[in-house]
Tab-separated table of C-alpha atoms in Angstrom:
chain	number	residue	atom	x	y	z
A	224	GLN	CA	0.032	0.038	0.007
A	225	LYS	CA	1.329	3.462	-0.942
A	226	GLU	CA	1.886	6.045	1.781
A	227	VAL	CA	-0.205	8.585	-0.203
A	228	GLU	CA	-3.263	7.584	-2.167
A	229	GLN	CA	-4.869	9.706	-4.706
A	230	ASP	CA	-7.770	8.922	-7.192
A	231	PRO	CA	-6.136	9.280	-10.668
A	232	GLY	CA	-9.331	10.203	-12.307
A	233	PRO	CA	-9.825	11.399	-14.898
A	234	LEU	CA	-12.233	13.916	-13.662
A	235	SER	CA	-14.312	16.149	-16.059
A	236	VAL	CA	-16.657	18.827	-14.827
A	237	PRO	CA	-18.465	21.762	-16.479
A	238	GLU	CA	-17.071	25.269	-16.306
A	239	GLY	CA	-18.162	27.128	-13.159
A	240	ALA	CA	-18.655	23.872	-11.012
A	241	ILE	CA	-16.979	23.264	-7.806
A	242	VAL	CA	-14.237	20.681	-7.928
A	243	SER	CA	-13.212	18.534	-5.028
A	244	LEU	CA	-9.798	16.707	-5.101
A	245	ASN	CA	-8.689	14.446	-2.228
A	246	CYS	CA	-5.848	12.402	-0.875
A	247	THR	CA	-5.507	10.005	1.961
A	248	TYR	CA	-2.335	9.081	3.709
A	249	SER	CA	-1.032	6.569	6.255
A	250	ASN	CA	2.188	8.234	7.777
A	251	SER	CA	1.078	10.126	10.965
A	252	ALA	CA	4.437	11.969	10.915
A	253	PHE	CA	3.404	14.109	7.948
A	254	GLN	CA	2.882	17.597	9.034
A	255	TYR	CA	3.277	19.832	5.848
A	256	PHE	CA	0.720	19.292	3.093
A	257	MET	CA	0.922	20.839	-0.338
A	258	TRP	CA	-1.103	20.759	-3.624
A	259	TYR	CA	0.758	21.151	-6.913
A	260	ARG	CA	-0.770	21.768	-10.378
A	261	GLN	CA	1.055	20.339	-13.385
A	262	TYR	CA	0.158	21.318	-16.862
A	263	SER	CA	1.149	18.936	-19.757
A	264	ARG	CA	4.863	18.940	-20.441
A	265	LYS	CA	5.547	21.398	-17.528
A	266	GLY	CA	6.998	21.066	-14.100
A	267	PRO	CA	4.593	20.998	-10.979
A	268	GLU	CA	3.664	24.451	-9.704
A	269	LEU	CA	2.917	24.975	-6.001
A	270	LEU	CA	-0.748	26.030	-5.395
A	271	MET	CA	-1.360	25.615	-1.699
A	272	TYR	CA	0.727	24.946	1.334
A	273	THR	CA	-0.763	24.030	4.715
A	274	TYR	CA	0.810	23.124	8.013
A	275	SER	CA	-0.878	20.683	10.274
A	276	SER	CA	-4.757	20.543	10.367
A	277	GLY	CA	-7.125	23.327	9.297
A	278	ASN	CA	-8.234	25.138	6.254
A	279	LYS	CA	-6.500	27.667	4.029
A	280	GLU	CA	-8.045	29.797	1.312
A	281	ASP	CA	-6.319	31.567	-1.622
A	282	GLY	CA	-8.624	33.020	-4.141
A	283	ARG	CA	-10.772	30.257	-5.771
A	284	PHE	CA	-8.831	27.639	-4.037
A	285	THR	CA	-9.355	26.141	-0.523
A	286	ALA	CA	-7.126	23.484	1.048
A	287	GLN	CA	-8.381	21.406	3.983
A	288	VAL	CA	-6.367	19.087	6.144
A	289	ASP	CA	-7.815	16.679	8.693
A	290	LYS	CA	-4.950	14.920	10.387
A	291	SER	CA	-7.250	12.827	12.610
A	292	SER	CA	-8.642	11.165	9.562
A	293	LYS	CA	-5.314	11.394	7.485
A	294	TYR	CA	-7.315	13.082	4.702
A	295	ILE	CA	-6.589	16.185	2.684
A	296	SER	CA	-8.774	18.070	0.083
A	297	LEU	CA	-8.478	20.791	-2.468
A	298	PHE	CA	-11.603	22.737	-3.586
A	299	ILE	CA	-11.754	24.757	-6.642
A	300	ARG	CA	-14.580	27.238	-6.882
A	301	ASP	CA	-15.980	28.651	-10.148
A	302	SER	CA	-13.790	26.389	-12.179
A	303	GLN	CA	-12.278	27.644	-15.423
A	304	PRO	CA	-11.011	25.845	-18.529
A	305	SER	CA	-7.507	27.058	-17.512
A	306	ASP	CA	-7.737	24.859	-14.362
A	307	SER	CA	-7.501	21.816	-16.670
A	308	ALA	CA	-4.359	20.161	-15.363
A	309	THR	CA	-3.043	17.289	-13.274
A	310	TYR	CA	-3.304	17.966	-9.497
A	311	LEU	CA	-0.787	16.354	-7.155
A	312	CYS	CA	-0.948	16.264	-3.419
A	313	ALA	CA	2.351	16.166	-1.565
A	314	MET	CA	3.315	15.868	2.049
A	315	LYS	CA	6.282	15.523	4.333
A	316	GLY	CA	7.294	15.513	8.046
A	317	SER	CA	10.101	17.187	9.872
A	318	ASN	CA	11.641	14.219	11.653
A	319	PHE	CA	14.337	11.981	10.410
A	320	GLY	CA	13.227	9.819	7.593
A	321	ASN	CA	10.137	11.857	6.734
A	322	GLU	CA	11.781	15.090	5.374
A	323	LYS	CA	11.427	14.087	1.768
A	324	LEU	CA	8.248	15.050	-0.173
A	325	THR	CA	5.909	12.149	-0.805
A	326	PHE	CA	3.448	12.595	-3.728
A	327	GLY	CA	0.126	11.177	-4.704
A	328	THR	CA	0.013	9.876	-8.326
A	329	GLY	CA	-2.151	12.922	-9.363
A	330	THR	CA	-5.456	13.546	-10.523
A	331	ARG	CA	-6.146	14.634	-14.131
A	332	LEU	CA	-8.861	17.366	-14.282
A	333	THR	CA	-10.640	18.706	-17.390
A	334	ILE	CA	-13.006	21.544	-17.093
A	335	ILE	CA	-15.430	21.570	-20.046
A	336	PRO	CA	-16.333	25.078	-21.477
B	234	LYS	CA	13.756	36.285	-10.374
B	235	ALA	CA	14.480	33.406	-12.748
B	236	GLY	CA	12.977	30.089	-11.954
B	237	VAL	CA	14.543	26.671	-11.726
B	238	THR	CA	16.169	25.680	-15.139
B	239	GLN	CA	16.998	22.248	-16.304
B	240	THR	CA	19.023	21.201	-19.321
B	241	PRO	CA	18.635	19.464	-21.655
B	242	ARG	CA	14.896	19.532	-22.022
B	243	TYR	CA	14.745	16.409	-24.059
B	244	LEU	CA	17.208	13.508	-24.414
B	245	ILE	CA	17.258	10.269	-26.336
B	246	LYS	CA	19.701	7.473	-25.329
B	247	THR	CA	20.143	3.870	-25.942
B	248	ARG	CA	20.273	1.036	-23.396
B	249	GLY	CA	23.783	0.889	-21.658
B	250	GLN	CA	24.650	4.291	-22.194
B	251	GLN	CA	24.978	6.947	-19.335
B	252	VAL	CA	23.427	10.306	-19.128
B	253	THR	CA	24.043	13.566	-17.150
B	254	LEU	CA	21.264	16.027	-16.414
B	255	SER	CA	21.811	19.484	-15.097
B	256	CYS	CA	19.873	21.837	-12.806
B	257	SER	CA	20.300	25.381	-11.899
B	258	PRO	CA	18.260	26.415	-8.833
B	259	ILE	CA	16.544	29.711	-8.075
B	260	SER	CA	19.145	32.261	-7.069
B	261	GLY	CA	19.897	32.041	-3.311
B	262	HIS	CA	18.341	28.631	-2.963
B	263	ARG	CA	20.697	26.129	-1.259
B	264	SER	CA	18.832	22.875	-1.405
B	265	VAL	CA	18.221	20.884	-4.699
B	266	SER	CA	16.092	17.718	-4.928
B	267	TRP	CA	15.672	15.413	-7.849
B	268	TYR	CA	12.520	13.430	-8.722
B	269	GLN	CA	11.644	10.828	-11.379
B	270	GLN	CA	8.126	10.984	-12.812
B	271	THR	CA	6.503	8.168	-14.713
B	272	PRO	CA	2.820	7.508	-15.721
B	273	GLY	CA	2.804	4.292	-13.566
B	274	GLN	CA	4.715	5.334	-10.430
B	275	GLY	CA	4.063	9.078	-10.395
B	276	LEU	CA	6.717	11.383	-8.750
B	277	GLN	CA	9.310	9.478	-6.797
B	278	PHE	CA	12.142	11.066	-4.820
B	279	LEU	CA	15.683	10.425	-5.871
B	280	PHE	CA	17.900	12.472	-3.741
B	281	GLU	CA	18.380	15.808	-2.034
B	282	TYR	CA	21.539	17.934	-1.880
B	283	PHE	CA	22.399	20.743	0.537
B	284	SER	CA	25.657	22.562	0.699
B	285	GLU	CA	27.172	20.088	-1.696
B	286	THR	CA	26.258	17.140	0.526
B	287	GLN	CA	23.653	14.589	-0.056
B	288	ARG	CA	21.328	14.656	2.890
B	289	ASN	CA	18.505	12.451	1.766
B	290	LYS	CA	18.163	9.561	-0.697
B	291	GLY	CA	15.296	7.628	-2.143
B	292	ASN	CA	14.939	4.045	-2.989
B	293	PHE	CA	16.774	3.954	-6.385
B	294	PRO	CA	19.691	1.722	-7.456
B	295	GLY	CA	23.327	2.975	-7.288
B	296	ARG	CA	23.215	3.699	-10.996
B	297	PHE	CA	21.503	6.952	-10.079
B	298	SER	CA	23.889	9.429	-8.594
B	299	GLY	CA	24.170	13.152	-8.083
B	300	ARG	CA	26.335	15.976	-6.976
B	301	GLN	CA	25.907	19.596	-6.052
B	302	PHE	CA	28.473	22.335	-6.762
B	303	SER	CA	29.546	25.218	-4.536
B	304	ASN	CA	27.215	27.601	-6.541
B	305	SER	CA	24.313	25.203	-5.657
B	306	ARG	CA	23.956	23.967	-9.272
B	307	SER	CA	23.372	20.273	-9.322
B	308	GLU	CA	23.829	17.378	-11.767
B	309	MET	CA	22.434	13.937	-11.763
B	310	ASN	CA	23.886	10.924	-13.530
B	311	VAL	CA	22.352	7.647	-14.601
B	312	SER	CA	24.785	4.998	-15.716
B	313	THR	CA	24.067	1.801	-17.637
B	314	LEU	CA	20.628	3.081	-18.772
B	315	GLU	CA	17.677	0.709	-18.877
B	316	LEU	CA	14.444	0.935	-20.788
B	317	GLY	CA	12.577	1.571	-17.542
B	318	ASP	CA	14.608	4.778	-16.923
B	319	SER	CA	12.607	6.582	-19.501
B	320	ALA	CA	10.842	9.256	-17.526
B	321	LEU	CA	10.541	12.961	-16.872
B	322	TYR	CA	13.244	13.972	-14.329
B	323	LEU	CA	12.421	16.924	-12.250
B	324	CYS	CA	14.600	19.140	-10.162
B	325	ALA	CA	13.265	21.240	-7.345
B	326	SER	CA	14.977	23.958	-5.337
B	327	SER	CA	14.255	25.428	-1.872
B	328	LEU	CA	15.674	28.334	0.134
B	329	ALA	CA	16.931	26.287	3.097
B	330	LEU	CA	18.197	29.384	4.926
B	331	LEU	CA	18.526	27.209	7.978
B	332	ALA	CA	19.932	23.673	7.507
B	333	HIS	CA	17.457	22.078	9.984
B	334	ARG	CA	14.413	23.710	8.552
B	335	ARG	CA	12.231	21.105	6.741
B	336	SER	CA	9.205	23.307	5.985
B	337	ASP	CA	10.708	25.215	3.086
B	338	THR	CA	8.630	25.173	-0.156
B	339	GLN	CA	10.111	23.399	-3.201
B	340	TYR	CA	9.905	25.015	-6.593
B	341	PHE	CA	10.226	22.741	-9.567
B	342	GLY	CA	11.906	23.099	-12.918
B	343	PRO	CA	10.295	22.131	-16.242
B	344	GLY	CA	12.031	18.828	-16.216
B	345	THR	CA	14.210	16.722	-18.608
B	346	ARG	CA	12.342	14.116	-20.644
B	347	LEU	CA	14.620	11.149	-21.101
B	348	THR	CA	13.737	8.360	-23.590
B	349	VAL	CA	15.831	5.173	-23.486
B	350	LEU	CA	15.563	3.073	-26.651
């Protein structure tokens, strides 16, 4: 079983819809949680960065972390065709052995105009 | 400020050859990490360098190696290439002002797409 599980999709939604992307993890040492967006033939671009449990909002994006359930989410409001990309969750801890970033496999999202 | 740059962007090699990929981090960043991305396995951590020293290593065979120079630029080398080494190799840099800080954000380059025939 992988340390980080992410539904690979693909996920297609109409423009303007709310998108929900999720990851689960098994390592309780993870403390830092990130969402990256990756366009085709590009490197991942950091979207959201959260420490420990809670919510964080940035424009149309909201990241949620529930450490008790080992579950993180990314919500995209008023989705746009330009949001079509692969979304990767990533996480790491601060103690020895957990400092490296561990990624989910990514969810491919398509926003239909 | 310029982002992370990687060269070359595309590379085609044959089995048994070796390859060297280069990464220039964001100016002022001291930590460089390398990742392999494939459709089946996703993004997998190769190694991290800080102040010319490898301080973290993933579960890859010894054919994969790297180094970091005094200006923080980094190279990774893959010897005796196998078909399964075909992948997008990504480099990421982080500020790492303090050596013990593990919370720094990583910024990725565009990657080098390696094809092994």
